[in-house]
Amino acid sequence: MPPWSLVSPASRGIGFALARRILQTTDVPIVATARKDPTKTRHELLDGLNIDEGKLTVLHVDVLDESTISRAAASCKEMFPSRTHHLHLAFIVPGVLFPEKSPAQINADDALLTFRTNTIGPMLMLKHFTPFLPKKGTAVDPNDGTIETLPEVSTTAVMSARIGSITDNHLGGWYSYRISKAGVNQLAKTFDNYLLTTSGENAIAMALHPGTVKTGLSKEFWGSVKKEKLFESDWVADRLIDVVKKVGVNGRGRCWDWDGKEVPP
């Protein structure tokens, strides 16, 4: 049963770098998503790559609008019927950040947008794309048609952050973002428990912490980060894919740092 992959969203930042890396290092079909102008995103993802362009599909998805997720899943069902294909590698990475250094800076509308994007968005993605994951009895061959080895087990990775760790919270602040990412960690654990019953060791879920990456999300804070702790998105994409491949089943339901270390709950 041949594999396919998913990166959502992939129009910029870490998602863009992850999609490019998968395109460069495997032959598996990849579905990327963009909130705006999928045609432009597809052109940018393919720019400069000497690959089979037919393996990339870019679909419109706005995680704030469940109907777009549903339509994207329906398109994937036509391309990759679950009786003949399985989703083997998925990165769910939407994110928005409003830094609140004190409770007085909390804005209800911004906080709601943070939760809808960072936590509920990935939850709705899982709702609609879970049917594509292998079941316990599915014959899975992750190396079918790949240049480099995919993870041995079908892996769904949602983007969290160390700042979502309750144990590691020594500074406070960033209320909405912290809580939304703590929710992502709980989402990964809860979804992995579900996969344990439906997929056994054929599919797992985990959360990832990419570090501070030079993207639009963190641009306001670049000046306060040590140079050696501010990472380029391409470098981080390589590290995150390596982590997913290395931790395998042992990493299920947990949150992992870009360097392969477990983030405390």
PDB file of N, CA, C and O in Angstrom, residues 148-175:
ATOM      1  N   GLU A 148      14.865   8.567   0.069  1.00  0.00           N
ATOM      2  CA  GLU A 148      15.352   8.360   1.420  1.00  0.00           C
ATOM      3  C   GLU A 148      14.254   7.666   2.235  1.00  0.00           C
ATOM      4  O   GLU A 148      13.081   7.701   1.874  1.00  0.00           O
ATOM      5  N   THR A 149      14.645   7.053   3.317  1.00  0.00           N
ATOM      6  CA  THR A 149      13.696   6.311   4.124  1.00  0.00           C
ATOM      7  C   THR A 149      12.747   7.254   4.863  1.00  0.00           C
ATOM      8  O   THR A 149      13.164   8.185   5.536  1.00  0.00           O
ATOM      9  N   LEU A 150      11.451   6.980   4.738  1.00  0.00           N
ATOM     10  CA  LEU A 150      10.457   7.648   5.551  1.00  0.00           C
ATOM     11  C   LEU A 150      10.468   7.023   6.946  1.00  0.00           C
ATOM     12  O   LEU A 150      11.112   6.003   7.165  1.00  0.00           O
ATOM     13  N   PRO A 151       9.772   7.619   7.901  1.00  0.00           N
ATOM     14  CA  PRO A 151       9.653   6.946   9.201  1.00  0.00           C
ATOM     15  C   PRO A 151       9.126   5.526   9.025  1.00  0.00           C
ATOM     16  O   PRO A 151       8.316   5.255   8.138  1.00  0.00           O
ATOM     17  N   GLU A 152       9.575   4.612   9.863  1.00  0.00           N
ATOM     18  CA  GLU A 152       9.123   3.234   9.748  1.00  0.00           C
ATOM     19  C   GLU A 152       7.632   3.107   9.995  1.00  0.00           C
ATOM     20  O   GLU A 152       6.981   2.195   9.466  1.00  0.00           O
ATOM     21  N   VAL A 153       7.092   4.002  10.774  1.00  0.00           N
ATOM     22  CA  VAL A 153       5.680   3.958  11.126  1.00  0.00           C
ATOM     23  C   VAL A 153       5.015   5.249  10.657  1.00  0.00           C
ATOM     24  O   VAL A 153       5.627   6.310  10.639  1.00  0.00           O
ATOM     25  N   SER A 154       3.767   5.153  10.233  1.00  0.00           N
ATOM     26  CA  SER A 154       3.022   6.337   9.827  1.00  0.00           C
ATOM     27  C   SER A 154       2.979   7.329  10.992  1.00  0.00           C
ATOM     28  O   SER A 154       2.563   6.993  12.100  1.00  0.00           O
ATOM     29  N   THR A 155       3.412   8.555  10.731  1.00  0.00           N
ATOM     30  CA  THR A 155       3.585   9.539  11.798  1.00  0.00           C
ATOM     31  C   THR A 155       2.838  10.827  11.494  1.00  0.00           C
ATOM     32  O   THR A 155       3.007  11.406  10.422  1.00  0.00           O
ATOM     33  N   THR A 156       2.036  11.261  12.444  1.00  0.00           N
ATOM     34  CA  THR A 156       1.384  12.562  12.382  1.00  0.00           C
ATOM     35  C   THR A 156       2.028  13.451  13.439  1.00  0.00           C
ATOM     36  O   THR A 156       1.983  13.140  14.633  1.00  0.00           O
ATOM     37  N   ALA A 157       2.656  14.539  12.998  1.00  0.00           N
ATOM     38  CA  ALA A 157       3.358  15.446  13.907  1.00  0.00           C
ATOM     39  C   ALA A 157       2.657  16.809  13.915  1.00  0.00           C
ATOM     40  O   ALA A 157       2.445  17.402  12.852  1.00  0.00           O
ATOM     41  N   VAL A 158       2.290  17.260  15.092  1.00  0.00           N
ATOM     42  CA  VAL A 158       1.677  18.582  15.231  1.00  0.00           C
ATOM     43  C   VAL A 158       2.700  19.527  15.859  1.00  0.00           C
ATOM     44  O   VAL A 158       3.510  19.115  16.698  1.00  0.00           O
ATOM     45  N   MET A 159       2.667  20.786  15.444  1.00  0.00           N
ATOM     46  CA  MET A 159       3.686  21.728  15.894  1.00  0.00           C
ATOM     47  C   MET A 159       3.325  22.323  17.246  1.00  0.00           C
ATOM     48  O   MET A 159       2.334  23.027  17.390  1.00  0.00           O
ATOM     49  N   SER A 160       4.155  22.023  18.216  1.00  0.00           N
ATOM     50  CA  SER A 160       4.002  22.575  19.553  1.00  0.00           C
ATOM     51  C   SER A 160       5.135  23.561  19.796  1.00  0.00           C
ATOM     52  O   SER A 160       5.661  24.172  18.865  1.00  0.00           O
ATOM     53  N   ALA A 161       5.541  23.716  21.042  1.00  0.00           N
ATOM     54  CA  ALA A 161       6.650  24.588  21.420  1.00  0.00           C
ATOM     55  C   ALA A 161       7.029  24.285  22.860  1.00  0.00           C
ATOM     56  O   ALA A 161       6.176  23.872  23.658  1.00  0.00           O
ATOM     57  N   ARG A 162       8.292  24.483  23.181  1.00  0.00           N
ATOM     58  CA  ARG A 162       8.726  24.269  24.563  1.00  0.00           C
ATOM     59  C   ARG A 162       7.942  25.155  25.521  1.00  0.00           C
ATOM     60  O   ARG A 162       7.694  24.805  26.679  1.00  0.00           O
ATOM     61  N   ILE A 163       7.503  26.281  25.016  1.00  0.00           N
ATOM     62  CA  ILE A 163       6.760  27.221  25.848  1.00  0.00           C
ATOM     63  C   ILE A 163       5.418  26.645  26.295  1.00  0.00           C
ATOM     64  O   ILE A 163       4.776  27.151  27.205  1.00  0.00           O
ATOM     65  N   GLY A 164       4.987  25.552  25.651  1.00  0.00           N
ATOM     66  CA  GLY A 164       3.768  24.882  26.072  1.00  0.00           C
ATOM     67  C   GLY A 164       3.972  23.931  27.237  1.00  0.00           C
ATOM     68  O   GLY A 164       3.004  23.389  27.781  1.00  0.00           O
ATOM     69  N   SER A 165       5.211  23.719  27.648  1.00  0.00           N
ATOM     70  CA  SER A 165       5.506  22.829  28.770  1.00  0.00           C
ATOM     71  C   SER A 165       5.183  23.523  30.091  1.00  0.00           C
ATOM     72  O   SER A 165       5.671  24.630  30.362  1.00  0.00           O
ATOM     73  N   ILE A 166       4.367  22.883  30.907  1.00  0.00           N
ATOM     74  CA  ILE A 166       4.056  23.443  32.234  1.00  0.00           C
ATOM     75  C   ILE A 166       5.263  23.307  33.151  1.00  0.00           C
ATOM     76  O   ILE A 166       5.623  24.236  33.884  1.00  0.00           O
ATOM     77  N   THR A 167       5.943  22.168  33.096  1.00  0.00           N
ATOM     78  CA  THR A 167       7.114  21.926  33.938  1.00  0.00           C
ATOM     79  C   THR A 167       8.223  22.926  33.655  1.00  0.00           C
ATOM     80  O   THR A 167       8.931  23.370  34.569  1.00  0.00           O
ATOM     81  N   ASP A 168       8.370  23.310  32.393  1.00  0.00           N
ATOM     82  CA  ASP A 168       9.476  24.168  31.974  1.00  0.00           C
ATOM     83  C   ASP A 168       9.138  25.655  32.029  1.00  0.00           C
ATOM     84  O   ASP A 168       9.937  26.496  31.639  1.00  0.00           O
ATOM     85  N   ASN A 169       7.970  25.987  32.541  1.00  0.00           N
ATOM     86  CA  ASN A 169       7.536  27.385  32.583  1.00  0.00           C
ATOM     87  C   ASN A 169       8.104  28.073  33.826  1.00  0.00           C
ATOM     88  O   ASN A 169       7.536  27.986  34.912  1.00  0.00           O
ATOM     89  N   HIS A 170       9.226  28.772  33.642  1.00  0.00           N
ATOM     90  CA  HIS A 170       9.879  29.467  34.753  1.00  0.00           C
ATOM     91  C   HIS A 170       9.783  30.982  34.632  1.00  0.00           C
ATOM     92  O   HIS A 170      10.182  31.700  35.555  1.00  0.00           O
ATOM     93  N   LEU A 171       9.268  31.475  33.508  1.00  0.00           N
ATOM     94  CA  LEU A 171       9.257  32.922  33.274  1.00  0.00           C
ATOM     95  C   LEU A 171       7.869  33.517  33.194  1.00  0.00           C
ATOM     96  O   LEU A 171       7.697  34.723  33.398  1.00  0.00           O
ATOM     97  N   GLY A 172       6.853  32.720  32.908  1.00  0.00           N
ATOM     98  CA  GLY A 172       5.507  33.248  32.758  1.00  0.00           C
ATOM     99  C   GLY A 172       5.346  34.010  31.451  1.00  0.00           C
ATOM    100  O   GLY A 172       6.164  33.928  30.543  1.00  0.00           O
ATOM    101  N   GLY A 173       4.291  34.800  31.361  1.00  0.00           N
ATOM    102  CA  GLY A 173       4.022  35.573  30.160  1.00  0.00           C
ATOM    103  C   GLY A 173       3.534  34.722  28.995  1.00  0.00           C
ATOM    104  O   GLY A 173       3.370  33.517  29.105  1.00  0.00           O
ATOM    105  N   TRP A 174       3.250  35.370  27.891  1.00  0.00           N
ATOM    106  CA  TRP A 174       2.810  34.707  26.660  1.00  0.00           C
ATOM    107  C   TRP A 174       1.624  33.772  26.944  1.00  0.00           C
ATOM    108  O   TRP A 174       1.586  32.625  26.528  1.00  0.00           O
ATOM    109  N   TYR A 175       0.643  34.313  27.619  1.00  0.00           N
ATOM    110  CA  TYR A 175      -0.449  33.502  28.156  1.00  0.00           C
ATOM    111  C   TYR A 175      -1.162  32.677  27.085  1.00  0.00           C
ATOM    112  O   TYR A 175      -1.274  31.454  27.190  1.00  0.00           O
TER     113      TYR A 175
END
